[in-house]
């Protein structure tokens, strides 16, 4: 029966549904066209939004598409134009908006704290990826988060891409209270397309034990706070009933209907604890679509956690049932077991949407997936597991002799996705082997093959380190190159930099380390310390120079390639002892103290370890010393266009 939930027709799961979900072909509107209301609903008359509300039932349609089968290796459909942005409607009912919450929900992963610069870098990359909505953070949680969201709204939220007229929506999360909502608005209001996303729990267990409020109280709060968000001037308001997957259906229909009347333009349905199966979640979306008054005037969204490993499947089931926004994160990072993975959901829609899901498609430029994945991996220090779908190191690797034989005869024998579609160029087709005689041009070509478009000073730095490695190795592997890029390009603002390191260790007596660091002013600082081993003694010497107490929480060391003469990558997770970086947990409201991660890469494991520790310290120090972003002179909040 589960197969029914990945077909284009969801009528089999909800006998109460008054609408058919069979696929239809609709007229496409060019991105430059102007639109006028096709029809509107009186149920939404109380909304303060200036955008016309469209009824999905009144959109022009052509006869239903024929039932075309789909083979596993079928090519993706040709690129289709992104419809013009209207907060509460999508003019092409086959288009699925991609809402990326890497910078908000993803950052809630332990140790994934990012600085404003890192968040801005990722937001720029998400724009290259062409995500429709960027949830930039939770502005009320801390001053740092507020400033990061504001900086993203000012820059990324005002960058127009002339080739297709794309501008991302910049969204800020808030709890259902005036202080949070006002903070979210003040952070996102400078974007061309700002959105406020507010939420309150609706399940019995949350209302009783966490909120300690009745259904009536929760309903009243939701209604008033959605209306308050609109009263601030925000025309694009998203509402989430937290833990919808375990909420009572009739109460869910009621509260969703009330927030539609109050002005909500998107209703996000979160499976907060990853509790449902695809069959259950698909039916939940279908039932909400069939039983919520005014639902035709808003966009239904999904937000699926991965506690049972079903987040991608649930998200696809929700889209097949009528949801037209999917909330995802790069690499699937997020709270606990993580979220639905952007790359998995997007590639599933790209390769199966046309023939199996009624023509569903997104506007994502998939050739930026690899670069975005790597950037998030490095900035968050959350390593992607090798067998991770789409972006794992083994996703396009073939070790079995039978598989290799098939690949040599025809690639489609064992690959249903072309690696070039996600920006991954095959490393051995050109026959270039990098070594000590390789020049800058060969390195540049290899970097492009691996998904890195790097020029200028960053390329000079990588080339210098590449030559040093090549002097010690006959052949520099792709993994070595990736480690060098991660260590040089994806690093935070430099407060302290390692200049020299000397250690003495062995079976006789304590280990000793002498460390020379250079600060931002170029001044050298030297310290010496003893410890239980070379890494411990080096860390203690660094502490004597930096003089900022920090506790290492996690330490991991990996070889990036085979053999003894390979690069070692180190990840370190620390917590500042003075607790100068508190923040508020988005869901519980509790005060938590941030942890900071750093990575290092070197053929010397002690050097790699010290670089990782200094990287984590730099991130902590940069985070504490960030200054508020300023609004450029003459800049006024811009309205959605």
Coordinates of C-alpha atoms in Angstrom, one line a residue:
X1 CA 0.0 0.0 0.0
X2 CA 2.9 2.3 0.6
X3 CA 3.5 2.7 -3.2
X4 CA 0.2 4.6 -3.4
X5 CA 1.8 7.5 -1.5
X6 CA 4.4 8.1 -4.2
X7 CA 2.0 8.2 -7.0
X8 CA 0.5 11.4 -8.3
X9 CA -3.0 10.4 -7.1
X10 CA -3.6 10.6 -3.3
X11 CA -7.4 10.0 -3.5
X12 CA -6.8 6.5 -2.2
X13 CA -5.8 7.7 1.2
X14 CA -8.6 10.2 2.0
X15 CA -12.1 9.3 1.2
X16 CA -13.2 12.7 2.6
X17 CA -11.2 14.7 0.1
X18 CA -13.4 16.7 -2.2
X19 CA -10.5 17.5 -4.7
X20 CA -8.7 15.2 -7.1
X21 CA -4.9 15.1 -6.9
X22 CA -4.5 13.6 -10.4
X23 CA -1.8 15.4 -12.3
X24 CA -2.9 18.2 -14.7
X25 CA -0.9 20.4 -17.1
X26 CA -1.2 24.2 -16.4
X27 CA -0.1 27.2 -18.3
X28 CA 3.3 28.5 -17.4
X29 CA 3.6 32.2 -16.7
X30 CA 6.9 34.0 -17.6
X31 CA 8.8 35.5 -14.7
X32 CA 8.5 39.0 -16.2
X33 CA 4.7 38.9 -16.6
X34 CA 2.3 40.8 -14.4
X35 CA -0.5 39.0 -12.7
X36 CA -4.0 40.0 -11.8
X37 CA -6.4 38.2 -9.4
X38 CA -8.1 35.2 -11.0
X39 CA -10.4 34.7 -8.0
X40 CA -10.4 35.4 -4.4
X41 CA -12.0 34.0 -1.3
X42 CA -14.0 36.0 1.2
X43 CA -12.6 33.8 4.0
X44 CA -9.3 35.7 3.7
X45 CA -10.8 39.2 3.7
X46 CA -9.4 40.0 7.1
X47 CA -5.8 39.7 6.0
X48 CA -3.7 42.8 5.8
X49 CA -1.6 41.4 3.0
X50 CA -1.4 43.6 -0.1
X51 CA -0.9 40.6 -2.5
X52 CA -4.0 39.2 -4.2
X53 CA -5.1 35.8 -3.0
X54 CA -5.5 33.2 -5.7
X55 CA -7.7 30.2 -5.6
X56 CA -5.9 27.1 -6.8
X57 CA -9.2 25.7 -8.0
X58 CA -9.7 28.5 -10.5
X59 CA -6.3 28.2 -12.3
X60 CA -6.6 27.4 -16.1
X61 CA -5.9 23.8 -16.9
X62 CA -5.4 21.5 -19.8
X63 CA -6.5 17.8 -20.0
X64 CA -4.8 15.4 -17.6
X65 CA -1.4 14.1 -18.5
X66 CA -1.0 10.6 -19.8
X67 CA 0.3 8.0 -17.4
X68 CA 3.9 7.6 -18.6
X69 CA 6.1 5.0 -16.9
X70 CA 9.5 5.9 -15.5
X71 CA 12.6 3.8 -15.5
X72 CA 15.2 4.1 -12.8
X73 CA 17.7 5.6 -15.3
X74 CA 15.3 8.0 -17.0
X75 CA 16.8 11.5 -17.6
X76 CA 15.4 14.5 -15.7
X77 CA 12.9 16.7 -17.4
X78 CA 14.1 19.9 -19.1
X79 CA 14.4 23.0 -17.1
X80 CA 11.2 24.9 -16.4
X81 CA 10.9 28.6 -15.5
X82 CA 10.3 29.6 -11.9
X83 CA 6.8 31.1 -11.5
X84 CA 6.6 34.7 -10.3
X85 CA 6.6 34.9 -6.5
X86 CA 3.3 35.5 -4.7
X87 CA 3.3 34.8 -1.0
X88 CA 0.1 32.8 -0.8
X89 CA -0.1 31.3 -4.2
X90 CA 1.9 29.5 -6.9
X91 CA 0.7 30.2 -10.4
X92 CA 2.0 26.8 -11.6
X93 CA 0.5 24.2 -9.3
X94 CA 3.3 21.8 -10.2
X95 CA 6.0 24.0 -8.8
X96 CA 7.4 23.2 -5.3
X97 CA 9.1 25.9 -3.3
X98 CA 12.3 25.0 -1.5
X99 CA 12.6 26.5 2.0
X100 CA 16.1 26.0 3.3
X101 CA 16.5 26.1 7.1
X102 CA 20.2 25.2 7.3
X103 CA 21.0 28.5 9.0
X104 CA 18.3 28.1 11.6
X105 CA 17.3 24.4 12.3
X106 CA 20.6 23.1 11.0
X107 CA 22.6 25.3 13.3
X108 CA 20.8 23.7 16.3
X109 CA 23.0 20.6 15.8
X110 CA 25.5 20.3 18.7
X111 CA 28.7 22.1 17.7
X112 CA 27.3 23.6 14.5
X113 CA 27.5 27.2 15.7
X114 CA 28.4 29.6 12.9
X115 CA 29.7 33.1 12.8
X116 CA 27.9 35.9 11.0
X117 CA 30.5 35.8 8.2
X118 CA 30.0 32.0 7.8
X119 CA 26.2 32.4 7.7
X120 CA 26.5 35.1 5.1
X121 CA 28.8 32.9 3.0
X122 CA 26.3 30.1 3.2
X123 CA 23.4 32.4 2.4
X124 CA 25.2 33.6 -0.7
X125 CA 25.8 30.0 -1.8
X126 CA 22.1 29.1 -1.1
X127 CA 21.2 32.0 -3.5
X128 CA 23.4 30.4 -6.2
X129 CA 21.6 27.2 -5.5
X130 CA 18.4 29.2 -6.1
X131 CA 16.5 28.2 -3.0
X132 CA 13.2 30.0 -2.8
X133 CA 13.2 30.9 0.9
X134 CA 16.2 31.2 3.2
X135 CA 15.3 30.9 6.9
X136 CA 18.3 32.9 8.1
X137 CA 17.9 32.3 11.8
X138 CA 16.0 33.0 15.0
X139 CA 16.6 36.7 15.6
X140 CA 15.2 36.9 19.2
X141 CA 17.5 34.1 20.4
X142 CA 20.6 36.3 20.7
X143 CA 22.1 39.6 19.5
X144 CA 24.5 37.6 17.3
X145 CA 21.7 35.8 15.5
X146 CA 19.7 39.0 15.0
X147 CA 22.8 40.7 13.4
X148 CA 23.4 37.7 11.2
X149 CA 19.8 37.6 9.9
X150 CA 19.9 41.4 9.3
X151 CA 23.1 41.2 7.4
X152 CA 21.7 38.4 5.2
X153 CA 18.5 40.4 4.6
X154 CA 20.5 43.5 3.6
X155 CA 22.9 41.8 1.2
X156 CA 21.5 38.5 -0.1
X157 CA 17.9 39.6 0.3
X158 CA 18.5 42.5 -2.1
X159 CA 20.7 40.8 -4.7
X160 CA 18.8 40.5 -8.0
X161 CA 20.0 37.9 -10.4
X162 CA 19.4 39.4 -13.9
X163 CA 19.4 36.1 -15.8
X164 CA 16.1 35.0 -14.3
X165 CA 15.0 37.8 -12.0
X166 CA 15.5 35.7 -8.9
X167 CA 15.6 37.2 -5.4
X168 CA 15.3 34.9 -2.4
X169 CA 12.8 35.4 0.4
X170 CA 14.6 36.0 3.7
X171 CA 12.8 34.5 6.7
X172 CA 13.2 34.9 10.4
X173 CA 11.8 32.4 13.0
X174 CA 9.8 33.6 16.1
X175 CA 7.7 32.1 18.8
X176 CA 4.2 33.3 19.2
X177 CA 4.9 36.4 21.2
X178 CA 5.2 40.1 20.3
X179 CA 8.9 40.4 21.4
X180 CA 10.0 37.5 19.1
X181 CA 7.9 38.6 16.2
X182 CA 9.0 42.2 16.4
X183 CA 12.7 41.1 16.5
X184 CA 12.1 38.9 13.5
X185 CA 10.6 41.7 11.6
X186 CA 13.3 44.2 12.5
X187 CA 15.9 41.7 11.2
X188 CA 14.3 40.7 7.9
X189 CA 12.4 43.9 6.9
X190 CA 15.3 45.2 4.8
X191 CA 15.0 42.4 2.3
X192 CA 13.0 42.8 -0.9
X193 CA 10.9 39.8 0.1
X194 CA 10.8 39.5 3.9
X195 CA 8.9 36.7 5.8
X196 CA 8.1 36.1 9.4
X197 CA 7.7 32.4 10.5
X198 CA 6.0 32.0 13.8
X199 CA 5.0 28.8 15.7
X200 CA 3.3 27.4 18.7
X201 CA 2.8 23.8 19.8
X202 CA -0.6 22.2 19.2
X203 CA -0.2 18.6 20.4
X204 CA -1.7 17.5 23.7
X205 CA 1.6 16.5 25.2
X206 CA 3.2 19.9 24.4
X207 CA 0.2 22.0 25.5
X208 CA -0.1 20.2 28.8
X209 CA 3.6 19.7 29.8
X210 CA 5.5 22.5 28.0
X211 CA 3.1 25.4 27.4
X212 CA 0.7 24.5 30.3
X213 CA -2.1 26.1 28.2
X214 CA -5.5 25.0 27.1
X215 CA -6.6 24.6 23.4
X216 CA -8.6 27.8 23.7
X217 CA -5.6 29.8 24.9
X218 CA -3.3 28.4 22.2
X219 CA -5.9 29.2 19.5
X220 CA -6.2 32.7 20.7
X221 CA -2.4 33.3 20.9
X222 CA -1.9 31.9 17.4
X223 CA -4.7 34.1 15.9
X224 CA -3.5 37.3 17.6
X225 CA 0.2 36.8 16.9
X226 CA -0.3 36.1 13.2
X227 CA -2.4 39.2 13.0
X228 CA 0.3 41.1 14.9
X229 CA 2.9 40.0 12.4
X230 CA 0.8 41.4 9.6
X231 CA 0.2 44.7 11.4
X232 CA 3.9 45.4 11.4
X233 CA 3.8 45.5 7.6
X234 CA 4.8 42.0 6.8
X235 CA 2.8 40.6 3.9
X236 CA 4.3 37.2 4.0
X237 CA 3.6 35.3 7.3
X238 CA 4.2 31.6 7.8
X239 CA 2.6 29.7 10.7
X240 CA 3.6 26.3 12.1
X241 CA 1.6 24.2 14.6
X242 CA 4.6 22.6 16.3
X243 CA 4.3 18.8 16.7
X244 CA 1.4 18.7 14.1
X245 CA 2.2 15.0 13.5
X246 CA 0.9 14.2 17.0
X247 CA -1.8 16.8 17.2
X248 CA -5.6 16.2 17.3
X249 CA -6.9 16.5 13.8
X250 CA -10.0 18.6 14.5
X251 CA -8.1 21.1 16.6
X252 CA -5.4 21.3 13.9
X253 CA -8.1 22.1 11.2
X254 CA -9.5 24.7 13.5
X255 CA -6.3 26.6 14.4
X256 CA -5.1 26.5 10.8
X257 CA -8.4 28.0 9.6
X258 CA -8.2 30.8 12.2
X259 CA -4.6 31.8 11.3
X260 CA -5.6 31.9 7.6
X261 CA -8.3 34.4 8.5
X262 CA -5.7 36.3 10.6
X263 CA -3.5 36.7 7.5
X264 CA -1.2 33.7 7.3
X265 CA 0.1 33.0 3.7
X266 CA 1.9 29.7 4.3
X267 CA 0.9 26.9 6.7
X268 CA 3.9 24.7 7.6
X269 CA 3.0 21.2 8.9
X270 CA 5.9 19.9 11.0
X271 CA 6.5 16.4 12.0
X272 CA 8.6 17.8 14.9
X273 CA 9.8 14.5 16.4
X274 CA 9.9 12.4 13.2
X275 CA 7.0 10.3 14.4
X276 CA 5.0 9.6 11.3
X277 CA 5.5 7.2 8.3
X278 CA 5.1 8.3 4.7
X279 CA 1.6 6.9 4.6
X280 CA 0.6 8.7 7.8
X281 CA 2.2 12.0 6.8
X282 CA 0.7 12.0 3.3
X283 CA -2.7 11.4 4.7
X284 CA -2.2 14.2 7.2
X285 CA -1.5 16.7 4.4
X286 CA -4.4 15.4 2.3
X287 CA -6.8 15.7 5.3
X288 CA -5.6 19.2 6.1
X289 CA -6.1 20.1 2.4
X290 CA -9.6 18.7 2.5
X291 CA -10.9 19.9 5.9
X292 CA -9.3 23.3 6.6
X293 CA -11.5 26.3 5.7
X294 CA -9.7 28.7 3.4
X295 CA -6.9 26.3 2.6
X296 CA -7.2 27.1 -1.1
X297 CA -5.8 30.6 -0.3
X298 CA -2.5 29.6 1.2
X299 CA 0.5 27.4 0.6
X300 CA 0.9 24.1 2.5
X301 CA 4.4 23.3 3.6
X302 CA 6.2 20.3 5.1
X303 CA 8.9 20.1 7.8
X304 CA 10.0 16.5 8.5
X305 CA 12.5 15.5 11.1
X306 CA 14.5 12.3 10.6
X307 CA 14.2 10.5 14.0
X308 CA 13.0 7.3 12.2
X309 CA 15.0 7.9 9.1
X310 CA 11.9 8.8 7.1
X311 CA 12.2 12.5 6.6
X312 CA 12.9 12.5 2.9
X313 CA 10.2 9.9 2.2
X314 CA 7.7 11.9 4.4
X315 CA 8.6 15.1 2.6
X316 CA 8.0 13.5 -0.8
X317 CA 4.7 12.0 0.4
X318 CA 3.6 15.4 1.6
X319 CA 4.4 17.0 -1.8
X320 CA 2.5 14.3 -3.6
X321 CA -0.5 15.0 -1.3
X322 CA -0.6 18.7 -2.1
X323 CA 2.1 20.5 -0.2
X324 CA 3.9 23.0 -2.4
X325 CA 6.7 24.1 -0.1
X326 CA 9.3 21.7 1.4
X327 CA 11.5 22.7 4.4
X328 CA 14.9 21.1 4.2
X329 CA 18.6 21.5 5.2
X330 CA 21.8 21.0 3.4
X331 CA 23.2 17.5 4.2
X332 CA 20.1 16.9 6.3
X333 CA 21.7 18.6 9.4
X334 CA 19.5 19.7 12.3
X335 CA 18.1 18.9 15.7
X336 CA 18.7 15.4 17.0
X337 CA 18.7 13.1 13.9
X338 CA 18.4 16.0 11.5
X339 CA 16.0 17.1 8.9
X340 CA 14.9 16.2 5.4
X341 CA 18.0 16.6 3.2
X342 CA 17.7 19.3 0.5
X343 CA 19.8 17.3 -2.0
X344 CA 17.8 14.1 -1.5
X345 CA 14.4 15.8 -1.9
X346 CA 15.4 18.0 -4.8
X347 CA 17.0 15.1 -6.8
X348 CA 14.1 12.8 -6.1
X349 CA 11.8 15.5 -7.6
X350 CA 14.1 16.1 -10.5
X351 CA 14.4 12.5 -11.5
X352 CA 11.0 11.1 -10.5
X353 CA 8.7 14.2 -10.4
X354 CA 7.8 14.3 -14.1
X355 CA 6.5 10.8 -14.5
X356 CA 5.7 9.5 -11.0
X357 CA 4.7 12.6 -9.0
X358 CA 2.4 14.4 -11.4
X359 CA 5.0 16.7 -12.9
X360 CA 6.3 18.3 -9.7
X361 CA 9.5 20.3 -10.0
X362 CA 11.7 22.9 -8.3
X363 CA 13.8 25.9 -9.3
X364 CA 17.0 24.6 -7.8
X365 CA 20.2 24.8 -9.8
X366 CA 21.5 21.3 -8.8
X367 CA 25.0 21.9 -10.2
X368 CA 25.7 23.9 -7.0
X369 CA 24.8 21.0 -4.7
X370 CA 28.3 19.7 -4.1
X371 CA 29.8 23.0 -3.4
X372 CA 27.0 24.0 -1.0
X373 CA 27.3 20.6 0.8
X374 CA 31.0 21.0 1.2
X375 CA 30.7 24.6 2.5
X376 CA 28.1 23.6 5.1
X377 CA 30.1 20.5 6.1
X378 CA 33.2 22.7 6.7
X379 CA 31.5 25.6 8.4
X380 CA 29.4 23.4 10.7
X381 CA 32.2 20.8 11.2
X382 CA 29.5 18.1 10.8
X383 CA 31.1 15.5 8.5
X384 CA 29.0 13.9 5.8
X385 CA 28.9 10.1 6.2
X386 CA 30.6 8.4 3.2
X387 CA 27.5 6.5 2.2
X388 CA 25.2 9.6 2.4
X389 CA 22.9 9.7 -0.6
X390 CA 23.8 12.3 -3.3
X391 CA 26.8 14.0 -1.6
X392 CA 28.6 11.2 0.3
X393 CA 32.1 10.3 -0.8
X394 CA 30.9 6.9 -1.9
X395 CA 27.8 8.0 -3.6
X396 CA 29.4 7.7 -7.1
X397 CA 32.2 5.3 -6.2
X398 CA 32.3 1.7 -7.5
X399 CA 34.5 -0.9 -5.8
X400 CA 32.9 -4.2 -6.8
X401 CA 34.4 -5.9 -9.8
X402 CA 30.9 -6.6 -11.2
X403 CA 29.9 -3.0 -10.8
X404 CA 33.1 -1.7 -12.3
X405 CA 32.7 -3.9 -15.3
X406 CA 29.1 -2.6 -15.8
X407 CA 30.3 1.0 -15.4
X408 CA 33.0 0.6 -18.0
X409 CA 30.4 -0.7 -20.5
X410 CA 27.7 1.8 -19.7
X411 CA 27.4 4.3 -16.8
X412 CA 23.7 3.9 -16.4
X413 CA 24.1 0.2 -15.4
X414 CA 24.8 1.3 -11.8
X415 CA 24.2 5.1 -11.7
X416 CA 20.7 6.6 -11.9
X417 CA 22.0 10.1 -11.4
X418 CA 24.7 11.8 -13.4
X419 CA 27.3 13.2 -11.0
X420 CA 27.7 16.2 -13.3
X421 CA 24.1 17.2 -12.5
X422 CA 25.1 18.0 -8.9
X423 CA 28.3 19.7 -9.8
X424 CA 30.6 16.7 -9.3
X425 CA 33.0 16.2 -12.1
X426 CA 34.6 12.8 -12.4
X427 CA 38.2 13.1 -11.3
X428 CA 39.9 10.5 -13.6
X429 CA 38.4 11.2 -17.1
X430 CA 40.9 13.8 -18.1
X431 CA 43.9 11.6 -17.1
X432 CA 45.5 14.4 -15.1
X433 CA 47.6 13.2 -12.1
X434 CA 48.7 15.9 -9.8
X435 CA 52.2 15.8 -8.4
X436 CA 55.1 18.1 -7.6
X437 CA 55.6 19.0 -11.3
X438 CA 51.9 20.1 -11.7
X439 CA 51.3 23.8 -12.2
X440 CA 48.7 26.3 -11.1
X441 CA 46.6 25.7 -14.2
X442 CA 46.4 22.0 -13.5
X443 CA 45.4 22.6 -9.9
X444 CA 42.8 25.1 -11.0
X445 CA 41.3 22.5 -13.4
X446 CA 41.3 19.9 -10.6
X447 CA 39.6 22.3 -8.2
X448 CA 36.9 23.0 -10.8
X449 CA 36.4 19.3 -11.3
X450 CA 35.9 18.9 -7.6
X451 CA 33.3 21.7 -7.5
X452 CA 35.5 24.6 -6.3
X453 CA 35.6 27.8 -8.3
X454 CA 38.5 29.6 -6.6
X455 CA 40.7 32.4 -7.8
X456 CA 43.0 35.1 -6.5
X457 CA 44.7 34.9 -3.1
X458 CA 42.8 31.8 -1.9
X459 CA 44.1 30.0 -5.0
X460 CA 47.6 31.2 -4.3
X461 CA 47.4 29.9 -0.7
X462 CA 46.1 26.5 -1.8
X463 CA 48.7 26.3 -4.5
X464 CA 51.5 27.0 -2.1
X465 CA 50.4 24.3 0.3
X466 CA 49.7 21.9 -2.6
X467 CA 53.4 22.2 -3.7
X468 CA 54.6 21.6 -0.1
X469 CA 52.4 18.4 0.0
X470 CA 53.5 17.3 -3.4
X471 CA 57.1 17.4 -2.4
X472 CA 56.4 14.7 0.1
X473 CA 54.0 12.6 -1.9
X474 CA 54.3 11.1 -5.4
X475 CA 50.6 11.7 -6.1
X476 CA 48.2 14.2 -4.5
X477 CA 44.8 12.6 -4.2
X478 CA 41.4 14.3 -4.6
X479 CA 40.8 13.9 -0.9
X480 CA 44.1 15.8 -0.2
X481 CA 42.9 18.7 -2.4
X482 CA 39.5 18.8 -0.6
X483 CA 41.3 18.9 2.8
X484 CA 43.5 21.8 1.7
X485 CA 40.5 23.8 0.4
X486 CA 38.6 23.1 3.6
X487 CA 41.5 24.3 5.7
X488 CA 42.3 27.4 3.7
X489 CA 39.0 28.6 2.2
X490 CA 36.3 27.5 4.7
X491 CA 37.9 29.1 7.8
X492 CA 36.5 31.8 10.1
X493 CA 38.0 35.2 10.7
X494 CA 41.7 34.9 11.8
X495 CA 42.3 36.2 15.3
X496 CA 45.3 34.0 16.0
X497 CA 47.4 32.1 13.5
X498 CA 49.9 29.2 14.0
X499 CA 53.4 30.2 12.9
X500 CA 55.7 27.6 14.5
X501 CA 55.3 24.4 16.6
X502 CA 57.9 22.2 18.1
X503 CA 57.1 19.2 20.3
X504 CA 59.1 16.7 22.3
X505 CA 57.5 13.4 23.3
X506 CA 58.2 9.8 24.0
X507 CA 58.1 7.1 26.7
X508 CA 60.4 9.0 29.1
X509 CA 58.8 11.9 31.0
X510 CA 56.2 14.4 30.1
X511 CA 55.7 15.8 26.6
X512 CA 56.7 19.4 25.9
X513 CA 55.5 21.8 23.3
X514 CA 56.6 25.3 22.2
X515 CA 54.1 27.3 20.2
X516 CA 54.5 30.5 18.3
X517 CA 51.2 32.3 17.3
X518 CA 50.7 35.6 15.4
X519 CA 47.8 37.8 16.2
X520 CA 45.8 40.1 13.9
X521 CA 48.4 42.9 14.4
X522 CA 51.2 40.7 13.2
X523 CA 52.8 40.4 16.7
X524 CA 54.4 37.1 17.6
X525 CA 53.7 35.4 20.9
X526 CA 55.6 32.3 22.2
X527 CA 54.7 29.9 25.0
X528 CA 56.0 26.6 26.2
X529 CA 54.1 24.0 28.3
X530 CA 54.2 20.3 29.3
X531 CA 51.3 17.8 29.1
X532 CA 50.3 14.2 29.0
X533 CA 51.0 14.0 25.2
X534 CA 52.1 16.2 22.3
X535 CA 48.6 17.5 21.6
X536 CA 47.7 18.2 25.2
X537 CA 51.0 20.1 25.8
X538 CA 50.5 22.1 22.6
X539 CA 46.9 23.0 23.6
X540 CA 48.1 24.2 27.0
X541 CA 50.8 26.3 25.3
X542 CA 48.1 27.9 23.1
X543 CA 46.0 28.6 26.2
X544 CA 48.9 30.5 27.8
X545 CA 49.0 32.8 24.8
X546 CA 45.3 33.3 24.0
X547 CA 44.3 33.6 27.7
X548 CA 40.6 32.7 27.0
X549 CA 39.5 29.7 29.0
X550 CA 38.0 26.9 26.9
X551 CA 37.1 23.3 27.5
X552 CA 37.7 20.8 24.7
X553 CA 34.5 18.6 24.5
X554 CA 35.3 16.4 21.4
X555 CA 38.3 15.5 19.4
X556 CA 38.5 13.4 16.2
X557 CA 41.3 12.7 13.8
X558 CA 40.9 11.1 10.3
X559 CA 43.2 10.3 7.4
X560 CA 41.7 11.7 4.1
X561 CA 43.3 9.0 1.9
X562 CA 45.0 5.7 2.0
X563 CA 48.6 5.3 3.0
X564 CA 50.8 6.6 5.8
X565 CA 51.8 9.7 3.9
X566 CA 48.4 11.3 3.7
X567 CA 46.8 14.5 5.1
X568 CA 45.2 14.2 8.5
X569 CA 42.1 16.2 9.3
X570 CA 41.2 17.1 12.8
X571 CA 37.9 18.3 14.3
X572 CA 37.8 19.9 17.7
X573 CA 34.7 21.0 19.7
X574 CA 35.1 23.5 22.5
X575 CA 33.0 25.5 25.0
X576 CA 34.0 28.8 26.4
X577 CA 34.3 28.7 30.2
X578 CA 33.1 32.3 30.8
X579 CA 29.8 31.5 29.0
X580 CA 29.9 34.8 27.1
X581 CA 27.8 33.5 24.2
X582 CA 24.4 32.4 25.5
X583 CA 21.5 31.9 23.2
X584 CA 17.9 30.8 23.4
X585 CA 16.7 27.5 22.1
X586 CA 14.2 28.0 19.3
X587 CA 11.8 25.3 20.5
X588 CA 12.1 25.1 24.3
X589 CA 13.0 28.7 25.1
X590 CA 15.8 27.6 27.4
X591 CA 19.1 29.4 27.6
X592 CA 21.9 27.3 26.2
X593 CA 25.6 28.0 25.9
X594 CA 27.1 27.7 22.4
X595 CA 29.9 25.3 21.5
X596 CA 32.4 26.1 18.7
X597 CA 34.1 23.7 16.3
X598 CA 37.3 24.0 14.3
X599 CA 39.1 21.9 11.7
X600 CA 42.7 21.5 10.7
X601 CA 44.5 19.7 7.9
X602 CA 48.2 18.8 7.7
X603 CA 50.5 15.8 7.1
X604 CA 51.6 16.3 10.7
X605 CA 48.8 15.2 13.1
X606 CA 50.0 17.5 15.9
X607 CA 50.0 20.5 13.5
X608 CA 46.6 19.5 12.3
X609 CA 45.3 19.2 15.9
X610 CA 46.7 22.6 16.9
X611 CA 45.2 24.3 13.8
X612 CA 41.8 22.8 14.6
X613 CA 42.0 24.1 18.2
X614 CA 43.0 27.6 17.1
X615 CA 40.2 27.5 14.5
X616 CA 37.7 26.8 17.2
X617 CA 39.1 29.5 19.4
X618 CA 39.1 32.0 16.5
X619 CA 35.4 31.2 15.9
X620 CA 34.6 31.7 19.6
X621 CA 36.5 35.0 19.8
X622 CA 35.0 36.3 16.5
X623 CA 31.5 35.4 17.7
X624 CA 32.0 37.3 21.0
X625 CA 33.5 40.4 19.3
X626 CA 31.0 40.9 16.4
X627 CA 29.7 44.4 16.1
X628 CA 26.2 45.3 15.0
X629 CA 25.6 45.6 11.3
X630 CA 24.7 49.0 10.1
X631 CA 22.0 49.9 7.6
X632 CA 23.7 51.7 4.6
X633 CA 22.9 55.4 4.4
X634 CA 19.7 56.0 2.5
X635 CA 18.6 52.4 2.7
X636 CA 14.9 52.0 3.5
X637 CA 13.1 48.7 4.0
X638 CA 12.0 47.5 0.6
X639 CA 8.6 45.9 0.0
X640 CA 8.1 42.6 -1.7
X641 CA 8.0 42.7 -5.5

